Amino acid sequence: MATPHNDRPEPTYEQPAMTDATNQPRASTERHSLPSYNVNNRRSSISREGGRKSSDEEGTVVGENAYENHDENVHPTGRPRSPSHLTVKTEADLHPPPHAVLSPSQTREQNKRLDDDLAMLKIERQVSRIEEEDVPGNGDGERDVVHRSRSRRRNDDVDEFDIATNPVHEQTQVYKPIEHPASAFGRFIRKLHKSNVIVRWVTYIVPLVVILLIPLLLGALVFTRAIVGGVRLEWFMIWLEIVWLTLWAGRLLAKMLPWPIGVVSTLFTNNSKKWRDMGKQLELPATLFFWWLAIEISFLPTMKSHQRDRDYSHTPHWMKVMNKVLVSIFVGVILNFVEKIIIQLIAISFHLRTYADRIEINKFQIGSLAKLYQFSKQKIQMEDSEFEAPSDRPGSGTMTPGALMTDAAKQTKQAFAKFGDVAGKVAGDFTGKKALNSTHPSSVVLALLSSTSGSQILARRLYRTFAREETQTVHSDDLRDAFENDDEAEAAFSMFDKDMNGDISMDELEAVCVEIGRERKSITASLKDLDSVVGKLDDVFMFIVVVITILVFISLISTSAAGVLTSAGSTILALSWLFAATAQEFLQSVIFVFVKHPFDVGDRVGVYGNTGARGLGDDYFVKEISLLYTEF
């Protein structure tokens, strides 16, 4: 039967007796142990009397002292060895500290750090280049500066999101010249359209005034007996001058309309800007209203008071007909003015009810990201400046001209950027819009949020700045230095902490940044579609206004035409079944879009039925909302 392994005796090795220096015999046999690999560093005793050490003590076995806790820098004399540039640490760290082990998030952030820094630098250069394009060049000096200032005032570097989220319904521009006209007259009109408002008005008003003034002076000085429809020639031409000049007077009065509207709105609300914007959008219908009001008021008194050989009580037939035409047109202008006011009120009320909260939240989120990015940029620049070598003494040889040119180019670039920022601030004071500086962090943040990859780059940049090494997450205290008060920091932290566990991981930062960018695009697309819906509703109302104006005109022209309209109305009512369904569908569509409004652009809509992979329905994403249809 085999002996168990644990019960076997340890083998012994017998050696012949050895003699020492005196040739005296030693002990016959002695028990020796095998080489030991004990990691507990216990020494074996001396095996022989002659002072010879075992292999454990001599350290002759390779690697047997690898786990001994001793100082290798101790000199044989007993003094510690001072480190030098050739000192190499050779021991293996098999148990690194916990913070030395990188998490997957930190590993991914470090692997993409170089690409992120290059992409961030590219975005910053693009934003700065856009601003530098508006800086005046070396051309015609002051004239170039004035031209750039005018163009900046018209095309302010404002946030496109503020323009898209304007609650009022923006009317299209009446006339916009082409970019590259072929004829000389087209180039003149384009140049005139881009000139100063005083130059434009003088160019528009004076030529026709001079043309009308020629027959006026001829009738007053040469042909004193000339008449037009029983009215003296000079007074008929004076009325035409009134018609032309009251158009521009009404335009000037309509341009001043936003100021009293804003003053009155301050009595009822704190947000008077939207009401001032509403007054700006009502400029054209208000101009037509004031213009035709002046025409109607001035026509009969001017014509009847200056008839030749007739008194004021006599009214010729053509004056009566002309007055009816003017009255019908004035009624249409009044209806148009009222219709535009109703459209603006619908747009503002629907905007406040549906999108106001989403817009404010998105603006706060983007503002928080801008503050975090600004703090991150300052912190990284502060850390990088510690590694820059000071250059107190000038370079020698051929390096000095290059250094001077580099410094000059850098200072010129900074001066141009500063000039552009000042010009943008002045333009903002004139237009009431806030212009962004070339170094403004919001410009960079908005450029990054325009794409998914840019949003992730911004998130990793913030994680690199605020994450703690020991926990590899971001806590609420880490964000306090980037904000003015603790409440704002807490609100920003809750914005990122989606799982509400008290910390923010890099995955959460990336998801939130991408979501903010998508929400911004979704709101912009929804408001654009809503503006198109309001525009179509405006077209329908304008058709109704035109029909009413025609009916008023026909009824005023003759009584027989009024009878014909009565019979025609009876016929239309008899055929109401033909278009009743269309009218009902139109009314339901208006209620669905402006009252119910169950979804917006970007929302996911689940349609239940027998379709889909499992036969339980499909999910659709809203692409466009129109008045009579919705595109998924």
XYZ file of C-alpha atoms in Angstrom, residues 33-414:
382
model
C 17.010 20.829 3.768
C 16.045 21.568 0.173
C 16.127 25.139 -1.142
C 13.165 27.011 0.264
C 10.984 29.533 -1.626
C 9.228 30.883 1.415
C 7.601 34.263 0.753
C 7.334 34.980 4.465
C 11.086 35.683 4.587
C 11.889 33.302 7.389
C 15.589 32.432 7.607
C 16.874 28.948 8.145
C 19.494 28.276 10.762
C 23.174 27.728 10.063
C 23.588 24.230 8.731
C 27.159 23.752 9.662
C 29.490 24.919 12.360
C 31.983 26.445 9.960
C 29.719 29.469 9.406
C 28.709 28.449 5.886
C 25.269 29.872 4.949
C 22.493 28.060 3.223
C 21.108 29.078 -0.114
C 18.235 30.845 1.643
C 20.614 33.193 3.369
C 22.936 33.664 0.429
C 20.112 34.513 -1.914
C 21.575 32.296 -4.590
C 18.162 31.177 -5.828
C 16.927 33.511 -8.541
C 13.967 35.644 -7.476
C 13.783 34.323 -3.957
C 13.972 37.826 -2.458
C 11.466 39.370 -4.836
C 8.903 39.796 -2.102
C 11.222 40.951 0.612
C 10.285 44.365 1.914
C 13.633 46.079 2.044
C 15.055 49.303 0.719
C 17.151 48.770 -2.364
C 18.493 52.297 -2.250
C 20.531 51.583 0.892
C 24.250 51.824 0.257
C 26.528 49.064 1.651
C 27.870 51.611 4.072
C 24.401 51.955 5.611
C 23.496 55.345 4.136
C 20.521 55.675 1.756
C 21.408 56.052 -1.901
C 20.404 59.415 -3.374
C 18.382 59.180 -6.623
C 19.860 60.409 -9.874
C 18.757 60.708 -13.489
C 19.953 57.119 -14.012
C 17.961 55.637 -11.150
C 15.359 53.157 -12.417
C 12.617 51.628 -10.328
C 12.685 47.921 -11.163
C 10.301 46.407 -8.652
C 6.888 45.357 -9.953
C 3.812 47.029 -8.460
C 1.456 44.052 -8.275
C -1.023 45.874 -6.036
C -1.543 49.430 -7.433
C -3.673 51.899 -5.500
C -7.394 51.962 -6.368
C -7.259 55.362 -8.096
C -4.506 54.158 -10.455
C -6.873 51.710 -12.177
C -8.655 53.596 -14.965
C -12.332 53.066 -15.533
C -13.692 52.459 -19.045
C -14.879 56.069 -19.127
C -11.461 57.456 -18.241
C -9.776 55.100 -20.681
C -12.081 56.199 -23.480
C -11.605 59.869 -22.569
C -7.815 59.547 -22.617
C -7.823 57.611 -25.885
C -9.894 60.321 -27.573
C -8.297 63.300 -25.844
C -6.016 64.210 -28.735
C -8.804 63.969 -31.310
C -11.135 65.942 -29.046
C -8.574 68.706 -28.546
C -7.980 68.965 -32.284
C -11.721 69.056 -33.003
C -12.256 71.664 -30.286
C -9.447 73.805 -31.689
C -10.948 73.493 -35.165
C -14.364 74.658 -33.945
C -12.826 77.600 -32.087
C -10.879 78.644 -35.183
C -14.007 78.408 -37.328
C -15.947 80.622 -34.934
C -13.094 83.132 -34.822
C -12.757 83.073 -38.618
C -16.436 83.912 -39.033
C -15.933 86.948 -36.819
C -12.736 87.972 -38.605
C -14.556 88.077 -41.940
C -16.552 91.057 -40.649
C -13.414 92.976 -39.639
C -12.581 95.852 -42.041
C -9.681 95.216 -44.348
C -6.972 97.434 -45.612
C -9.134 98.903 -48.358
C -10.827 102.261 -48.425
C -10.381 102.988 -44.770
C -13.251 104.857 -43.243
C -15.649 104.042 -46.079
C -14.991 100.345 -45.597
C -15.566 100.673 -41.855
C -18.899 102.426 -42.375
C -19.992 99.818 -44.914
C -19.066 96.988 -42.570
C -20.897 98.645 -39.710
C -24.039 98.964 -41.805
C -23.854 95.356 -42.925
C -23.293 94.248 -39.346
C -26.321 96.176 -38.191
C -28.427 94.406 -40.771
C -26.905 90.954 -40.308
C -26.178 90.840 -36.599
C -24.229 87.901 -35.251
C -27.051 86.807 -33.042
C -28.147 83.392 -31.999
C -30.246 81.793 -34.740
C -32.238 80.051 -32.028
C -33.469 83.435 -30.764
C -34.601 84.324 -34.270
C -36.323 80.979 -34.797
C -38.061 81.114 -31.414
C -39.466 84.608 -31.907
C -43.116 84.278 -30.800
C -44.480 86.595 -33.502
C -45.300 85.469 -37.033
C -42.563 86.959 -39.207
C -43.676 88.407 -42.513
C -41.509 87.880 -45.557
C -39.566 90.828 -46.914
C -41.478 92.773 -49.564
C -38.516 93.151 -51.876
C -35.114 91.521 -51.754
C -32.685 92.333 -54.561
C -30.802 89.563 -56.293
C -27.230 88.843 -55.284
C -25.525 89.474 -58.632
C -27.653 91.657 -60.937
C -26.662 91.665 -64.592
C -27.831 95.150 -65.601
C -26.551 98.490 -64.400
C -30.005 99.472 -63.164
C -30.187 96.289 -61.094
C -26.796 97.015 -59.550
C -27.941 100.551 -58.772
C -31.109 99.292 -57.054
C -29.117 96.757 -55.042
C -26.635 99.410 -53.958
C -29.484 101.760 -53.103
C -31.229 99.035 -51.116
C -28.111 98.544 -48.994
C -27.521 102.256 -48.405
C -28.582 104.435 -45.484
C -32.296 104.852 -44.743
C -32.143 108.628 -45.298
C -30.484 108.180 -48.688
C -33.062 105.585 -49.675
C -36.031 107.699 -48.640
C -34.724 110.804 -50.395
C -34.066 108.776 -53.543
C -37.556 107.273 -53.437
C -39.516 110.424 -52.564
C -37.866 113.295 -54.419
C -38.144 112.121 -58.072
C -41.919 111.622 -58.035
C -42.428 114.807 -56.034
C -40.508 116.745 -58.696
C -42.514 115.098 -61.483
C -45.821 115.997 -59.818
C -44.559 119.481 -59.037
C -44.112 120.371 -62.726
C -47.848 120.360 -63.698
C -48.669 121.904 -60.316
C -46.492 124.932 -61.057
C -47.731 125.119 -64.625
C -51.337 125.168 -63.453
C -50.652 127.762 -60.791
C -48.462 130.101 -62.889
C -49.119 129.488 -66.585
C -52.396 127.664 -67.154
C -54.494 129.265 -64.459
C -57.794 128.294 -66.109
C -56.946 124.608 -66.535
C -59.243 122.142 -64.745
C -59.407 118.364 -64.204
C -62.951 117.076 -63.636
C -64.110 120.528 -62.607
C -61.227 120.928 -60.141
C -58.368 123.327 -60.636
C -55.241 121.718 -61.995
C -52.947 122.898 -59.209
C -55.258 121.531 -56.463
C -55.721 118.235 -58.216
C -51.932 117.886 -58.370
C -51.714 118.944 -54.717
C -54.000 116.043 -53.826
C -51.740 113.680 -55.773
C -48.793 115.079 -53.824
C -50.751 114.359 -50.636
C -51.341 110.776 -51.796
C -47.626 110.232 -52.437
C -46.299 111.959 -49.314
C -48.840 110.426 -46.912
C -47.552 106.991 -47.956
C -44.153 107.802 -46.476
C -45.687 109.631 -43.534
C -47.687 106.498 -42.752
C -44.519 104.436 -43.121
C -42.725 106.681 -40.643
C -45.639 106.534 -38.221
C -45.793 102.744 -38.498
C -42.063 102.507 -37.738
C -42.676 104.328 -34.452
C -45.547 102.004 -33.567
C -43.472 99.481 -31.502
C -42.547 102.130 -28.929
C -46.087 102.976 -27.697
C -47.059 99.296 -27.888
C -44.096 98.407 -25.675
C -44.939 101.179 -23.202
C -48.558 100.062 -22.922
C -47.554 96.391 -22.593
C -45.416 97.197 -19.541
C -48.651 97.898 -17.669
C -49.778 94.282 -18.104
C -46.670 92.129 -18.529
C -42.934 92.116 -17.858
C -42.093 90.716 -21.283
C -42.637 93.731 -23.501
C -40.144 92.604 -26.153
C -42.569 90.243 -27.856
C -45.153 93.029 -28.110
C -42.574 95.363 -29.630
C -41.699 92.619 -32.099
C -45.390 92.318 -32.859
C -45.483 96.049 -33.631
C -42.544 95.614 -36.019
C -44.356 92.846 -37.883
C -47.449 95.060 -38.193
C -45.467 97.794 -39.937
C -46.729 97.076 -43.466
C -50.474 96.714 -42.683
C -50.263 99.736 -40.365
C -48.632 101.743 -43.161
C -51.460 100.836 -45.541
C -54.032 101.718 -42.890
C -52.589 105.175 -42.180
C -52.060 105.805 -45.891
C -55.617 105.041 -47.005
C -57.006 106.817 -43.976
C -55.235 109.992 -45.131
C -56.408 109.442 -48.719
C -60.047 109.027 -47.700
C -59.973 112.012 -45.373
C -58.309 114.341 -47.911
C -60.173 113.407 -51.111
C -63.620 115.000 -50.887
C -62.621 118.144 -48.930
C -59.789 118.900 -51.359
C -61.806 118.251 -54.508
C -65.108 119.862 -53.493
C -63.504 122.980 -52.022
C -61.533 123.870 -55.167
C -64.024 123.428 -58.006
C -64.183 126.106 -60.650
C -67.572 127.886 -60.785
C -69.035 125.434 -58.224
C -69.576 125.614 -54.473
C -68.790 123.035 -51.819
C -72.307 121.550 -51.800
C -72.016 120.348 -55.382
C -70.517 116.850 -55.767
C -69.890 115.585 -59.300
C -70.742 111.992 -60.187
C -67.126 110.930 -60.676
C -66.286 112.128 -57.170
C -69.067 109.975 -55.726
C -67.899 106.887 -57.616
C -64.279 107.536 -56.734
C -65.204 107.988 -53.103
C -67.034 104.623 -53.116
C -63.958 102.955 -54.571
C -61.756 104.561 -51.932
C -64.177 103.518 -49.184
C -64.242 99.893 -50.362
C -60.440 99.775 -50.521
C -60.231 101.408 -47.084
C -62.585 98.736 -45.711
C -60.296 96.062 -47.159
C -57.252 97.729 -45.601
C -58.984 97.854 -42.211
C -59.912 94.172 -42.460
C -56.338 93.356 -43.470
C -54.972 95.262 -40.456
C -57.353 93.473 -38.090
C -56.554 90.100 -39.679
C -52.803 90.620 -39.211
C -53.339 91.515 -35.555
C -55.392 88.337 -35.051
C -52.703 86.228 -36.740
C -50.005 87.693 -34.491
C -52.109 87.097 -31.381
C -52.702 83.477 -32.429
C -48.981 82.931 -32.990
C -48.003 84.543 -29.677
C -50.634 82.742 -27.584
C -49.848 79.356 -29.139
C -46.131 79.978 -28.731
C -46.524 80.809 -25.040
C -48.781 77.856 -24.361
C -46.703 75.229 -26.144
C -43.047 76.212 -26.436
C -42.269 78.862 -23.830
C -41.189 76.410 -21.112
C -39.153 74.263 -23.489
C -37.374 77.305 -24.884
C -36.505 78.683 -21.443
C -35.210 75.295 -20.258
C -33.097 74.857 -23.384
C -31.653 78.360 -23.058
C -30.746 77.671 -19.419
C -29.088 74.390 -20.395
C -27.033 76.017 -23.138
C -26.095 78.874 -20.809
C -24.935 76.360 -18.186
C -22.850 74.509 -20.778
C -21.302 77.814 -21.850
C -20.285 78.626 -18.266
C -18.874 75.136 -17.733
C -16.932 75.334 -20.996
C -15.566 78.773 -20.114
C -14.382 77.518 -16.718
C -12.863 74.424 -18.354
C -11.025 76.533 -20.911
C -9.617 78.860 -18.268
C -8.528 75.944 -16.094
C -6.796 74.107 -18.929
C -5.083 77.309 -20.098
C -3.882 77.892 -16.548
C -2.453 74.383 -16.392
C -0.821 74.709 -19.811
C 0.749 78.062 -18.953
C 2.814 76.385 -16.233
C 4.692 74.439 -18.910
C 5.472 77.455 -21.100
C 9.109 78.501 -20.876
C 9.574 82.191 -20.046
C 11.254 84.208 -22.770
C 12.700 87.159 -20.890
C 15.641 87.654 -23.190
C 15.265 88.169 -26.929
C 16.300 85.496 -29.379
C 19.488 85.691 -31.298
C 20.320 85.319 -34.941
C 17.586 84.635 -37.451
C 14.985 83.735 -34.775
C 14.334 87.346 -33.781
C 12.596 88.496 -37.018
C 10.377 85.422 -37.001
C 9.431 85.985 -33.386
C 8.653 89.621 -34.086
C 6.443 88.697 -37.034
C 4.621 86.092 -34.947
C 3.969 88.555 -32.149
C 2.816 91.211 -34.618
C 0.430 88.782 -36.310
C -0.937 87.696 -32.952
C -1.491 91.270 -31.787
C -3.105 92.211 -35.122
C -5.475 89.264 -34.871
C -6.424 90.194 -31.323
